[in-house]
mmCIF file of C-alpha atoms in Angstrom:
data_model
loop_
_atom_site.group_PDB
_atom_site.id
_atom_site.type_symbol
_atom_site.label_atom_id
_atom_site.label_comp_id
_atom_site.label_asym_id
_atom_site.label_seq_id
_atom_site.Cartn_x
_atom_site.Cartn_y
_atom_site.Cartn_z
ATOM 1 C CA MET A 236 0.084 0.075 0.129
ATOM 2 C CA SER A 237 2.966 2.439 0.788
ATOM 3 C CA ARG A 238 4.395 1.716 -2.776
ATOM 4 C CA LEU A 239 0.943 2.334 -4.155
ATOM 5 C CA GLY A 240 0.843 5.707 -2.175
ATOM 6 C CA SER A 241 4.215 6.471 -3.311
ATOM 7 C CA ILE A 242 3.534 5.985 -7.214
ATOM 8 C CA GLY A 243 0.386 8.044 -6.549
ATOM 9 C CA GLY A 244 2.136 10.913 -5.418
ATOM 10 C CA ARG A 245 4.676 10.793 -7.957
ATOM 11 C CA LEU A 246 1.881 10.731 -10.828
ATOM 12 C CA TYR A 247 0.510 13.764 -8.977
ATOM 13 C CA ARG A 248 3.593 15.772 -8.789
ATOM 14 C CA GLY A 249 4.232 14.981 -12.453
ATOM 15 C CA ASP A 250 7.605 13.060 -11.683
ATOM 16 C CA VAL A 251 6.163 9.927 -13.455
ATOM 17 C CA SER A 252 3.793 10.314 -16.374
ATOM 18 C CA PHE A 253 2.009 8.029 -18.610
ATOM 19 C CA ASP A 254 1.161 9.568 -22.185
ATOM 20 C CA PHE A 255 -2.378 8.593 -22.180
ATOM 21 C CA VAL A 256 -3.418 11.600 -24.442
ATOM 22 C CA GLY A 257 -0.443 11.513 -26.738
ATOM 23 C CA ARG A 258 -1.209 7.684 -27.637
ATOM 24 C CA ARG A 259 -4.770 8.147 -28.326
ATOM 25 C CA ARG A 260 -4.598 6.688 -31.644
ATOM 26 C CA LEU A 261 -3.717 3.358 -30.129
ATOM 27 C CA TRP A 262 -6.690 3.631 -27.548
ATOM 28 C CA TYR A 263 -9.148 4.545 -30.487
ATOM 29 C CA THR A 264 -7.658 1.468 -32.547
ATOM 30 C CA ILE A 265 -8.327 -0.892 -29.620
ATOM 31 C CA SER A 266 -11.953 0.626 -28.813
ATOM 32 C CA GLY A 267 -12.720 0.555 -32.563
ATOM 33 C CA LEU A 268 -11.925 -3.233 -32.742
ATOM 34 C CA ILE A 269 -13.965 -3.842 -29.646
ATOM 35 C CA LEU A 270 -16.681 -1.667 -31.106
ATOM 36 C CA LEU A 271 -16.783 -3.698 -34.423
ATOM 37 C CA VAL A 272 -16.824 -7.059 -32.620
ATOM 38 C CA ALA A 273 -19.754 -5.626 -30.659
ATOM 39 C CA VAL A 274 -21.824 -4.312 -33.727
ATOM 40 C CA VAL A 275 -21.176 -7.639 -35.572
ATOM 41 C CA ALA A 276 -22.619 -9.572 -32.598
ATOM 42 C CA LEU A 277 -25.692 -7.283 -32.404
ATOM 43 C CA GLY A 278 -26.441 -7.712 -36.179
ATOM 44 C CA ALA A 279 -25.771 -11.360 -36.351
ATOM 45 C CA ARG A 280 -26.935 -12.864 -33.077
ATOM 46 C CA GLY A 281 -29.297 -9.975 -31.399
ATOM 47 C CA LEU A 282 -30.302 -9.557 -28.122
ATOM 48 C CA ASN A 283 -31.894 -12.600 -25.983
ATOM 49 C CA PHE A 284 -34.658 -10.539 -24.585
ATOM 50 C CA SER A 285 -36.526 -12.079 -21.535
ATOM 51 C CA VAL A 286 -40.053 -12.732 -21.535
ATOM 52 C CA ASP A 287 -40.768 -9.467 -19.726
ATOM 53 C CA PHE A 288 -39.825 -7.728 -23.250
ATOM 54 C CA LYS A 289 -41.132 -9.993 -25.881
ATOM 55 C CA GLY A 290 -44.018 -11.618 -24.037
ATOM 56 C CA GLY A 291 -44.780 -15.190 -23.464
ATOM 57 C CA SER A 292 -45.326 -17.805 -20.844
ATOM 58 C CA VAL A 293 -43.280 -19.188 -18.068
ATOM 59 C CA LEU A 294 -43.378 -22.450 -16.271
ATOM 60 C CA GLN A 295 -41.096 -23.349 -13.350
ATOM 61 C CA PHE A 296 -40.695 -26.521 -11.441
ATOM 62 C CA THR A 297 -38.263 -28.729 -9.498
ATOM 63 C CA ASP A 298 -37.042 -32.022 -10.427
ATOM 64 C CA HIS A 299 -33.355 -33.043 -9.703
ATOM 65 C CA GLN A 300 -33.738 -36.198 -11.919
ATOM 66 C CA ALA A 301 -34.678 -34.869 -15.048
ATOM 67 C CA THR A 302 -32.536 -33.903 -18.034
ATOM 68 C CA ILE A 303 -32.872 -30.795 -20.531
ATOM 69 C CA THR A 304 -33.863 -33.345 -23.438
ATOM 70 C CA GLN A 305 -36.696 -34.805 -21.338
ATOM 71 C CA VAL A 306 -38.254 -31.336 -20.117
ATOM 72 C CA ARG A 307 -38.094 -30.030 -23.887
ATOM 73 C CA SER A 308 -39.691 -33.164 -25.293
ATOM 74 C CA ALA A 309 -42.424 -33.087 -22.765
ATOM 75 C CA VAL A 310 -43.098 -29.256 -23.575
ATOM 76 C CA THR A 311 -43.307 -29.939 -27.232
ATOM 77 C CA ARG A 312 -45.671 -32.967 -27.018
ATOM 78 C CA ALA A 313 -47.911 -30.945 -24.545
ATOM 79 C CA GLY A 314 -48.223 -28.012 -27.136
ATOM 80 C CA GLY A 315 -45.709 -25.813 -25.800
ATOM 81 C CA GLY A 316 -43.914 -25.271 -29.580
ATOM 82 C CA PRO A 317 -40.486 -26.558 -30.322
ATOM 83 C CA ASP A 318 -38.993 -23.325 -29.844
ATOM 84 C CA ALA A 319 -39.401 -23.416 -25.993
ATOM 85 C CA ILE A 320 -36.285 -22.299 -24.018
ATOM 86 C CA VAL A 321 -35.365 -24.781 -21.413
ATOM 87 C CA GLN A 322 -32.900 -23.797 -18.859
ATOM 88 C CA THR A 323 -31.848 -24.516 -15.085
ATOM 89 C CA VAL A 324 -31.943 -21.882 -12.462
ATOM 90 C CA GLY A 325 -29.604 -22.239 -9.420
ATOM 91 C CA SER A 326 -27.462 -25.060 -8.685
ATOM 92 C CA GLY A 327 -27.435 -27.998 -6.312
ATOM 93 C CA ALA A 328 -30.542 -28.840 -3.975
ATOM 94 C CA LYS A 329 -31.984 -25.586 -4.965
ATOM 95 C CA SER A 330 -31.712 -25.924 -8.496
ATOM 96 C CA SER A 331 -35.270 -25.893 -10.726
ATOM 97 C CA TRP A 332 -36.468 -25.885 -14.157
ATOM 98 C CA ARG A 333 -37.432 -22.869 -16.178
ATOM 99 C CA VAL A 334 -39.395 -23.179 -19.503
ATOM 100 C CA GLN A 335 -40.221 -20.143 -21.476
ATOM 101 C CA THR A 336 -42.534 -20.542 -24.212
ATOM 102 C CA GLY A 337 -44.214 -18.063 -26.785
ATOM 103 C CA THR A 338 -47.367 -16.524 -25.865
ATOM 104 C CA LEU A 339 -49.889 -19.041 -24.924
ATOM 105 C CA SER A 340 -53.441 -18.854 -24.264
ATOM 106 C CA ASN A 341 -54.858 -19.923 -20.581
ATOM 107 C CA THR A 342 -56.030 -23.406 -22.227
ATOM 108 C CA GLN A 343 -52.741 -24.083 -23.961
ATOM 109 C CA LEU A 344 -50.825 -22.969 -20.717
ATOM 110 C CA PHE A 345 -52.885 -25.336 -18.569
ATOM 111 C CA LYS A 346 -52.409 -28.104 -21.002
ATOM 112 C CA VAL A 347 -48.716 -27.911 -21.024
ATOM 113 C CA GLN A 348 -48.629 -27.601 -17.175
ATOM 114 C CA ASP A 349 -50.714 -30.996 -17.101
ATOM 115 C CA GLY A 350 -48.048 -32.504 -19.571
ATOM 116 C CA LEU A 351 -45.183 -31.679 -17.327
ATOM 117 C CA GLY A 352 -46.868 -33.050 -14.364
ATOM 118 C CA ARG A 353 -47.707 -36.313 -16.087
ATOM 119 C CA ALA A 354 -43.952 -36.684 -17.318
ATOM 120 C CA PHE A 355 -42.218 -35.906 -14.056
ATOM 121 C CA GLY A 356 -45.026 -36.987 -11.591
ATOM 122 C CA LEU A 357 -45.609 -33.475 -10.399
ATOM 123 C CA THR A 358 -48.856 -31.842 -9.357
ATOM 124 C CA ASN A 359 -50.329 -28.636 -10.721
ATOM 125 C CA SER A 360 -49.222 -26.801 -7.448
ATOM 126 C CA GLN A 361 -45.679 -27.784 -7.993
ATOM 127 C CA ILE A 362 -45.389 -26.256 -11.292
ATOM 128 C CA SER A 363 -45.648 -22.240 -11.188
ATOM 129 C CA THR A 364 -46.797 -20.488 -13.900
ATOM 130 C CA SER A 365 -46.922 -16.823 -15.336
ATOM 131 C CA SER A 366 -47.985 -14.996 -18.647
ATOM 132 C CA ILE A 367 -46.903 -11.702 -20.028
ATOM 133 C CA GLY A 368 -48.677 -10.374 -23.026
ATOM 134 C CA PRO A 369 -46.926 -8.991 -25.835
ATOM 135 C CA THR A 370 -48.544 -5.387 -25.209
ATOM 136 C CA TRP A 371 -46.873 -5.289 -21.925
ATOM 137 C CA GLY A 372 -43.547 -6.295 -23.338
ATOM 138 C CA SER A 373 -43.493 -3.428 -25.944
ATOM 139 C CA GLN A 374 -44.414 -1.116 -23.222
ATOM 140 C CA ILE A 375 -41.723 -2.067 -21.159
ATOM 141 C CA THR A 376 -39.313 -1.792 -24.058
ATOM 142 C CA ASP A 377 -40.510 1.709 -24.919
ATOM 143 C CA LYS A 378 -40.194 3.062 -21.513
ATOM 144 C CA ALA A 379 -36.499 1.710 -21.294
ATOM 145 C CA LEU A 380 -35.574 3.556 -24.497
ATOM 146 C CA GLN A 381 -37.243 6.647 -23.318
ATOM 147 C CA ALA A 382 -35.262 6.349 -19.921
ATOM 148 C CA LEU A 383 -32.042 5.899 -21.782
ATOM 149 C CA ILE A 384 -32.839 8.965 -24.103
ATOM 150 C CA ALA A 385 -33.738 11.351 -21.446
ATOM 151 C CA PHE A 386 -30.721 10.205 -19.160
ATOM 152 C CA LEU A 387 -28.275 11.136 -21.916
ATOM 153 C CA VAL A 388 -30.113 14.337 -22.974
ATOM 154 C CA VAL A 389 -30.114 15.651 -19.323
ATOM 155 C CA ILE A 390 -26.420 14.553 -18.976
ATOM 156 C CA VAL A 391 -25.245 16.815 -21.998
ATOM 157 C CA ILE A 392 -27.206 19.606 -21.036
ATOM 158 C CA TYR A 393 -25.907 19.587 -17.365
ATOM 159 C CA LEU A 394 -22.322 19.166 -18.694
ATOM 160 C CA SER A 395 -22.680 22.034 -21.027
ATOM 161 C CA ILE A 396 -23.710 24.031 -18.201
ATOM 162 C CA ALA A 397 -21.327 22.985 -15.559
ATOM 163 C CA PHE A 398 -18.094 22.785 -18.017
ATOM 164 C CA GLU A 399 -18.567 23.369 -21.500
ATOM 165 C CA TRP A 400 -19.886 21.742 -24.725
ATOM 166 C CA ARG A 401 -16.682 19.890 -25.509
ATOM 167 C CA MET A 402 -16.595 18.297 -22.256
ATOM 168 C CA ALA A 403 -20.247 17.412 -22.566
ATOM 169 C CA ALA A 404 -19.515 15.887 -26.313
ATOM 170 C CA ALA A 405 -16.512 14.060 -25.065
ATOM 171 C CA ALA A 406 -18.617 12.582 -22.031
ATOM 172 C CA PHE A 407 -21.159 11.626 -24.630
ATOM 173 C CA VAL A 408 -18.771 9.721 -26.782
ATOM 174 C CA ALA A 409 -17.694 7.786 -23.790
ATOM 175 C CA LEU A 410 -21.272 6.993 -22.756
ATOM 176 C CA ILE A 411 -22.102 5.660 -26.309
ATOM 177 C CA HIS A 412 -19.152 3.731 -26.158
ATOM 178 C CA ASP A 413 -19.948 1.929 -22.889
ATOM 179 C CA ILE A 414 -23.383 1.367 -24.126
ATOM 180 C CA VAL A 415 -22.283 -0.377 -27.231
ATOM 181 C CA ILE A 416 -19.645 -2.524 -25.534
ATOM 182 C CA ALA A 417 -22.077 -3.714 -22.970
ATOM 183 C CA THR A 418 -24.757 -4.600 -25.056
ATOM 184 C CA GLY A 419 -22.226 -6.238 -27.648
ATOM 185 C CA ILE A 420 -21.041 -8.444 -24.736
ATOM 186 C CA TYR A 421 -24.755 -9.407 -23.938
ATOM 187 C CA ALA A 422 -25.244 -10.438 -27.663
ATOM 188 C CA LEU A 423 -21.860 -12.243 -27.997
ATOM 189 C CA ALA A 424 -22.259 -14.399 -24.952
ATOM 190 C CA GLY A 425 -26.161 -14.610 -25.214
ATOM 191 C CA PHE A 426 -27.200 -13.467 -21.706
ATOM 192 C CA GLU A 427 -30.543 -12.806 -21.196
ATOM 193 C CA VAL A 428 -31.622 -9.144 -21.072
ATOM 194 C CA SER A 429 -34.180 -8.388 -18.337
ATOM 195 C CA PRO A 430 -35.611 -5.247 -16.796
ATOM 196 C CA ALA A 431 -32.938 -5.604 -14.101
ATOM 197 C CA THR A 432 -30.184 -5.464 -17.001
ATOM 198 C CA VAL A 433 -31.701 -2.028 -18.001
ATOM 199 C CA ILE A 434 -31.605 -0.851 -14.593
ATOM 200 C CA GLY A 435 -27.811 -2.136 -14.114
ATOM 201 C CA LEU A 436 -27.194 -0.449 -17.512
ATOM 202 C CA LEU A 437 -28.450 2.995 -16.311
ATOM 203 C CA THR A 438 -26.515 2.537 -13.060
ATOM 204 C CA ILE A 439 -23.187 1.840 -14.831
ATOM 205 C CA LEU A 440 -23.818 4.873 -17.097
ATOM 206 C CA GLY A 441 -23.957 6.980 -14.067
ATOM 207 C CA TYR A 442 -20.909 5.425 -12.615
ATOM 208 C CA SER A 443 -19.062 5.940 -15.863
ATOM 209 C CA LEU A 444 -20.146 9.659 -15.925
ATOM 210 C CA TYR A 445 -19.146 10.203 -12.443
ATOM 211 C CA ASP A 446 -15.520 9.060 -12.888
ATOM 212 C CA THR A 447 -15.407 11.093 -16.272
ATOM 213 C CA VAL A 448 -16.460 14.381 -14.502
ATOM 214 C CA VAL A 449 -14.034 13.911 -11.724
ATOM 215 C CA VAL A 450 -11.222 13.824 -14.180
ATOM 216 C CA PHE A 451 -12.552 16.697 -16.464
ATOM 217 C CA ASP A 452 -12.891 18.840 -13.129
ATOM 218 C CA LYS A 453 -9.082 18.337 -12.692
ATOM 219 C CA VAL A 454 -8.587 18.905 -16.374
ATOM 220 C CA ARG A 455 -10.290 22.415 -16.115
ATOM 221 C CA GLU A 456 -8.321 23.208 -12.708
ATOM 222 C CA ASN A 457 -4.843 22.450 -14.569
ATOM 223 C CA THR A 458 -5.887 24.435 -17.835
ATOM 224 C CA ALA A 459 -7.114 27.555 -15.864
ATOM 225 C CA GLY A 460 -5.068 30.436 -17.376
ATOM 226 C CA LEU A 461 -3.137 28.221 -19.755
ATOM 227 C CA LEU A 462 -3.368 30.609 -22.772
ATOM 228 C CA GLY A 463 -1.772 33.373 -20.871
ATOM 229 C CA SER A 464 1.391 31.339 -20.617
ATOM 230 C CA SER A 465 3.582 28.935 -22.728
ATOM 231 C CA ARG A 466 4.481 26.303 -20.086
ATOM 232 C CA SER A 467 2.514 23.567 -21.769
ATOM 233 C CA THR A 468 -0.194 22.737 -24.100
ATOM 234 C CA TYR A 469 -3.812 21.649 -23.654
ATOM 235 C CA SER A 470 -3.018 18.068 -24.289
ATOM 236 C CA GLN A 471 -0.203 18.056 -21.840
ATOM 237 C CA ALA A 472 -2.169 19.712 -19.024
ATOM 238 C CA ALA A 473 -4.981 17.331 -19.606
ATOM 239 C CA ASN A 474 -2.601 14.231 -19.518
ATOM 240 C CA LEU A 475 -1.350 15.519 -16.161
ATOM 241 C CA ALA A 476 -4.699 15.774 -14.881
ATOM 242 C CA LEU A 477 -5.486 12.294 -15.970
ATOM 243 C CA ASN A 478 -2.267 10.975 -14.164
ATOM 244 C CA GLN A 479 -3.138 12.745 -11.069
ATOM 245 C CA THR A 480 -6.585 11.112 -10.684
ATOM 246 C CA LEU A 481 -5.264 7.683 -12.269
ATOM 247 C CA VAL A 482 -4.595 5.934 -8.890
ATOM 248 C CA ARG A 483 -8.060 7.444 -7.420
ATOM 249 C CA SER A 484 -9.981 6.076 -10.682
ATOM 250 C CA ILE A 485 -8.254 2.484 -10.148
ATOM 251 C CA ASN A 486 -8.934 2.573 -6.546
ATOM 252 C CA THR A 487 -12.702 3.492 -6.848
ATOM 253 C CA SER A 488 -13.104 0.779 -9.610
ATOM 254 C CA VAL A 489 -11.479 -2.030 -7.733
ATOM 255 C CA ILE A 490 -13.651 -1.093 -4.649
ATOM 256 C CA ALA A 491 -16.855 -1.007 -6.624
ATOM 257 C CA LEU A 492 -16.005 -4.193 -8.241
ATOM 258 C CA LEU A 493 -15.435 -6.353 -5.539
ATOM 259 C CA PRO A 494 -18.928 -6.456 -4.011
ATOM 260 C CA VAL A 495 -20.396 -6.722 -7.551
ATOM 261 C CA ALA A 496 -18.248 -9.570 -8.395
ATOM 262 C CA GLY A 497 -19.242 -11.044 -4.796
ATOM 263 C CA ILE A 498 -22.867 -10.791 -6.119
ATOM 264 C CA LEU A 499 -22.302 -12.299 -9.534
ATOM 265 C CA PHE A 500 -20.150 -15.215 -8.637
ATOM 266 C CA VAL A 501 -21.271 -15.857 -5.182
ATOM 267 C CA GLY A 502 -24.983 -14.900 -5.055
ATOM 268 C CA ALA A 503 -25.954 -15.816 -8.538
ATOM 269 C CA GLY A 504 -23.692 -18.907 -9.110
ATOM 270 C CA LEU A 505 -24.230 -20.517 -5.831
ATOM 271 C CA LEU A 506 -27.674 -19.222 -4.666
ATOM 272 C CA GLY A 507 -29.222 -19.180 -8.068
ATOM 273 C CA ALA A 508 -30.855 -15.906 -7.997
ATOM 274 C CA GLY A 509 -31.958 -15.004 -11.490
ATOM 275 C CA GLU A 510 -32.843 -11.251 -11.257
ATOM 276 C CA LEU A 511 -29.736 -10.611 -9.086
ATOM 277 C CA LYS A 512 -27.379 -12.414 -11.755
ATOM 278 C CA ASP A 513 -28.708 -10.297 -14.423
ATOM 279 C CA LEU A 514 -28.301 -6.815 -12.002
ATOM 280 C CA ALA A 515 -24.851 -7.976 -11.118
ATOM 281 C CA LEU A 516 -23.686 -9.137 -14.738
ATOM 282 C CA VAL A 517 -24.558 -5.715 -16.372
ATOM 283 C CA LEU A 518 -22.986 -3.827 -13.478
ATOM 284 C CA PHE A 519 -19.682 -5.908 -13.910
ATOM 285 C CA VAL A 520 -19.349 -5.453 -17.512
ATOM 286 C CA GLY A 521 -20.368 -1.856 -17.485
ATOM 287 C CA MET A 522 -17.821 -0.809 -14.696
ATOM 288 C CA LEU A 523 -14.987 -2.301 -16.630
ATOM 289 C CA SER A 524 -15.924 -0.525 -19.784
ATOM 290 C CA GLY A 525 -16.640 2.627 -17.864
ATOM 291 C CA THR A 526 -13.385 2.730 -16.029
ATOM 292 C CA TYR A 527 -11.614 2.150 -19.611
ATOM 293 C CA SER A 528 -13.607 4.930 -21.398
ATOM 294 C CA SER A 529 -13.041 7.297 -18.629
ATOM 295 C CA ILE A 530 -9.301 6.936 -18.882
ATOM 296 C CA PHE A 531 -8.581 6.100 -22.566
ATOM 297 C CA ILE A 532 -11.352 7.710 -24.362
ATOM 298 C CA ALA A 533 -13.207 10.833 -22.572
ATOM 299 C CA THR A 534 -9.940 12.860 -21.959
ATOM 300 C CA PRO A 535 -8.045 12.230 -25.290
ATOM 301 C CA VAL A 536 -11.269 13.056 -27.011
ATOM 302 C CA LEU A 537 -11.666 16.126 -24.997
ATOM 303 C CA ALA A 538 -8.063 16.953 -25.793
ATOM 304 C CA GLN A 539 -8.376 16.571 -29.475
ATOM 305 C CA LEU A 540 -11.429 18.752 -29.688
ATOM 306 C CA LYS A 541 -9.819 21.544 -27.530
ATOM 307 C CA GLU A 542 -6.551 21.374 -29.862
ATOM 308 C CA ARG A 543 -8.852 22.298 -33.151
ATOM 309 C CA ASP A 544 -9.469 25.772 -31.294
ATOM 310 C CA PRO A 545 -7.397 28.523 -32.893
ATOM 311 C CA GLN A 546 -6.260 29.968 -29.520
ATOM 312 C CA PHE A 547 -4.964 26.438 -28.439
ATOM 313 C CA LYS A 548 -3.377 25.895 -31.972
ATOM 314 C CA ALA A 549 -1.421 29.112 -31.251
ATOM 315 C CA LEU A 550 -0.404 28.080 -27.810
ATOM 316 C CA ALA A 551 0.825 24.644 -29.179
ATOM 317 C CA LYS A 552 3.123 26.718 -31.592
ATOM 318 C CA ARG A 553 4.516 28.915 -28.818
ATOM 319 C CA VAL A 554 5.114 25.784 -26.664
ATOM 320 C CA ALA A 555 6.775 23.995 -29.721
ATOM 321 C CA LEU A 556 9.173 27.073 -30.306
ATOM 322 C CA ARG A 557 9.701 27.289 -26.587
ATOM 323 C CA GLU A 558 10.756 23.883 -26.417
ATOM 324 C CA ALA A 559 13.033 23.988 -29.523
ATOM 325 C CA GLY A 560 14.891 27.148 -28.358
ATOM 326 C CA GLY A 561 15.679 25.396 -25.267
ATOM 327 C CA ARG A 562 16.993 22.221 -27.023
ATOM 328 C CA ALA A 563 18.982 24.329 -29.359
ATOM 329 C CA GLY A 564 20.636 26.136 -26.386
ATOM 330 C CA LYS A 565 21.374 23.171 -24.583
ATOM 331 C CA ARG A 566 22.941 21.519 -27.641
ATOM 332 C CA ALA A 567 25.108 24.587 -28.371
ATOM 333 C CA ALA A 568 26.285 24.787 -24.798
ATOM 334 C CA ALA A 569 27.265 20.956 -24.851
ATOM 335 C CA LYS A 570 29.261 21.672 -28.046
ATOM 336 C CA THR A 571 31.119 24.580 -26.410
ATOM 337 C CA THR A 572 31.913 22.956 -23.133
ATOM 338 C CA GLY A 573 35.686 22.153 -22.481
ATOM 339 C CA LYS A 574 36.834 24.256 -25.576
ATOM 340 C CA PRO A 575 38.542 27.235 -24.339
ATOM 341 C CA GLY A 576 39.685 28.322 -27.795
ATOM 342 C CA THR A 577 36.402 28.739 -29.517
ATOM 343 C CA LYS A 578 34.687 32.196 -29.848
ATOM 344 C CA THR A 579 32.102 31.420 -27.052
ATOM 345 C CA ALA A 580 34.836 30.657 -24.676
ATOM 346 C CA ALA A 581 36.717 33.665 -25.442
ATOM 347 C CA ALA A 582 33.633 36.108 -25.148
ATOM 348 C CA ALA A 583 32.806 34.307 -21.696
ATOM 349 C CA THR A 584 36.379 35.206 -20.453
ATOM 350 C CA ALA A 585 36.080 38.800 -21.785
ATOM 351 C CA VAL A 586 32.898 39.141 -19.919
ATOM 352 C CA ALA A 587 34.454 37.566 -16.855
ATOM 353 C CA VAL A 588 37.429 40.134 -17.058
ATOM 354 C CA ASP A 589 35.185 43.125 -17.616
ATOM 355 C CA GLU A 590 32.991 42.195 -14.544
ATOM 356 C CA ALA A 591 36.370 41.782 -12.145
ATOM 357 C CA PRO A 592 36.566 44.369 -9.527
ATOM 358 C CA ALA A 593 39.140 47.594 -9.692
ATOM 359 C CA GLY A 594 42.315 47.185 -8.028
ATOM 360 C CA PRO A 595 43.733 49.202 -5.401
ATOM 361 C CA ASP A 596 45.038 51.779 -7.750
ATOM 362 C CA ALA A 597 41.676 52.838 -9.032
ATOM 363 C CA PRO A 598 41.079 56.657 -9.152
ATOM 364 C CA GLY A 599 39.201 58.316 -6.204
ATOM 365 C CA ASP A 600 35.943 60.390 -6.301
ATOM 366 C CA ASP A 601 37.938 63.694 -7.155
ATOM 367 C CA PHE A 602 39.050 62.531 -10.797
ATOM 368 C CA ASP A 603 37.795 65.227 -12.912
ATOM 369 C CA ALA A 604 36.917 65.526 -16.716
ATOM 370 C CA GLU A 605 40.659 66.574 -17.785
ATOM 371 C CA ASP A 606 41.972 63.466 -16.134
ATOM 372 C CA GLU A 607 39.278 61.390 -17.889
ATOM 373 C CA ALA A 608 40.561 62.642 -21.115
ATOM 374 C CA ALA A 609 44.102 61.830 -20.575
ATOM 375 C CA ALA A 610 43.223 58.378 -19.574
ATOM 376 C CA VAL A 611 44.576 55.486 -21.673
ATOM 377 C CA PRO A 612 42.048 53.474 -23.289
ATOM 378 C CA ALA A 613 43.288 49.988 -22.729
ATOM 379 C CA GLY A 614 45.955 48.202 -21.108
ATOM 380 C CA ARG A 615 47.549 48.269 -17.519
ATOM 381 C CA ALA A 616 48.261 51.656 -16.106
ATOM 382 C CA ALA A 617 52.014 52.447 -16.713
ATOM 383 C CA PRO A 618 54.320 54.038 -14.029
ATOM 384 C CA ARG A 619 54.212 57.559 -13.559
ATOM 385 C CA GLY A 620 56.491 59.440 -16.149
ATOM 386 C CA THR A 621 56.112 56.286 -18.594
ATOM 387 C CA PRO A 622 54.518 57.107 -21.823
ATOM 388 C CA GLY A 623 50.990 55.511 -22.436
ATOM 389 C CA PRO A 624 51.494 53.797 -25.898
ATOM 390 C CA GLY A 625 54.216 51.869 -24.010
ATOM 391 C CA ALA A 626 52.077 50.501 -21.410
ATOM 392 C CA ARG A 627 51.878 46.500 -21.109
ATOM 393 C CA PRO A 628 48.399 45.090 -21.973
ATOM 394 C CA GLY A 629 46.558 43.851 -18.768
ATOM 395 C CA PRO A 630 43.395 42.868 -17.459
ATOM 396 C CA ARG A 631 42.044 46.311 -16.735
ATOM 397 C CA GLN A 632 43.566 49.772 -17.807
ATOM 398 C CA GLN A 633 43.874 52.467 -15.236
ATOM 399 C CA PRO A 634 43.864 56.201 -15.939
ATOM 400 C CA ARG A 635 47.185 57.701 -16.032
ATOM 401 C CA ARG A 636 47.754 61.506 -14.541
ATOM 402 C CA PRO A 637 49.841 63.779 -16.685
ATOM 403 C CA GLY A 638 52.735 65.233 -14.673
ATOM 404 C CA SER A 639 51.079 68.532 -14.154
ATOM 405 C CA ALA A 640 47.744 66.905 -12.940
ATOM 406 C CA LYS A 641 49.134 65.428 -9.730
ATOM 407 C CA ARG A 642 46.835 64.974 -6.925
ATOM 408 C CA ARG A 643 47.206 67.818 -4.292
ATOM 409 C CA PRO A 644 46.994 67.244 -0.698
ATOM 410 C CA SER A 645 43.598 67.540 0.655
ATOM 411 C CA GLY A 646 42.942 70.786 2.600
ATOM 412 C CA LYS A 647 45.226 73.225 0.558
ATOM 413 C CA LYS A 648 44.264 75.322 -2.057
ATOM 414 C CA LYS A 649 45.959 76.499 -5.252
ATOM 415 C CA ARG A 650 47.532 80.058 -4.986
ATOM 416 C CA ARG A 651 46.810 82.530 -7.398
#
């Protein structure tokens, strides 16, 4: 745990950084392949809707000695149709048979119930029956679609007001990504879609959106006042925000997936709770997809939309020029290091000489304009009485006073 906390601190400070935004083409390719498989599965296999959506009749009974072939034959002989869906619910001593047929009249339903009773030695009270008409199923389907559309519209409006339209568009893309992947996995695996599945789908969309909004809030904090400087581009600032919230996203996802996995594998697998299994399954699939989209899809899409803005294009050019200038200066400094004969080294030496402090022979404050005119412009100060041109060059030339301009003792005035 301490190591994980250390990694989180280094990610937050920017000491370690994963380039999620810069590698967005890789993430787009991976998501595109997954979406392609999901769409093909939806088109080829379709969704396995439960009786609550398409209507029909359901019979359920318990017989641990029966086989799926025997149950299907008994239903077909009793008039339940050859397309009846026969499956076991639960496991062990709590297992039971569940038979789903098309819409049957009351007479047909009672006939199938009697046929199962005679085949397996059961009374009618030991075989439960229920029927849902096609009208009720279509109403459930319409209500589910209306709820999904209303959810998406409200979310886009809220994000546009709370943040901006680009963030709303990026979050919308991530949500559609999660919906298609979740439904594609259901179609590919043949899982049954029940009303509990729809409830779970809306739940995981809210979870995915929550994770995305947390990241976007950090992005907004990091990009405040970014246009007034040249320290980083929008993509770099967004990538930093994504790294700063990465550990939090992983921790939240793991903590949320643990109880859902417990419900799915323990509650549904061992206890045989059908509706609970439907709810836990869509939650498990959707949370994995939502975590992936909030990290690899939402923020890269947002950065790509923002980089199309002319202001952020100009910012990216300024940052590129600044980085190019810094790299060129470092290369030039590396080339001239250790070469005293170069012009750069000579210039540095001259600057160091010019900035050296004056020696003890420097003139005092009473040095007048005439003395300045008689000063030798270069070379070391010659001894008194020695002509200026013969002076030996040195690090700094001190002014030479002519013989008639000797300094007078302080306090004595010139006689007239």
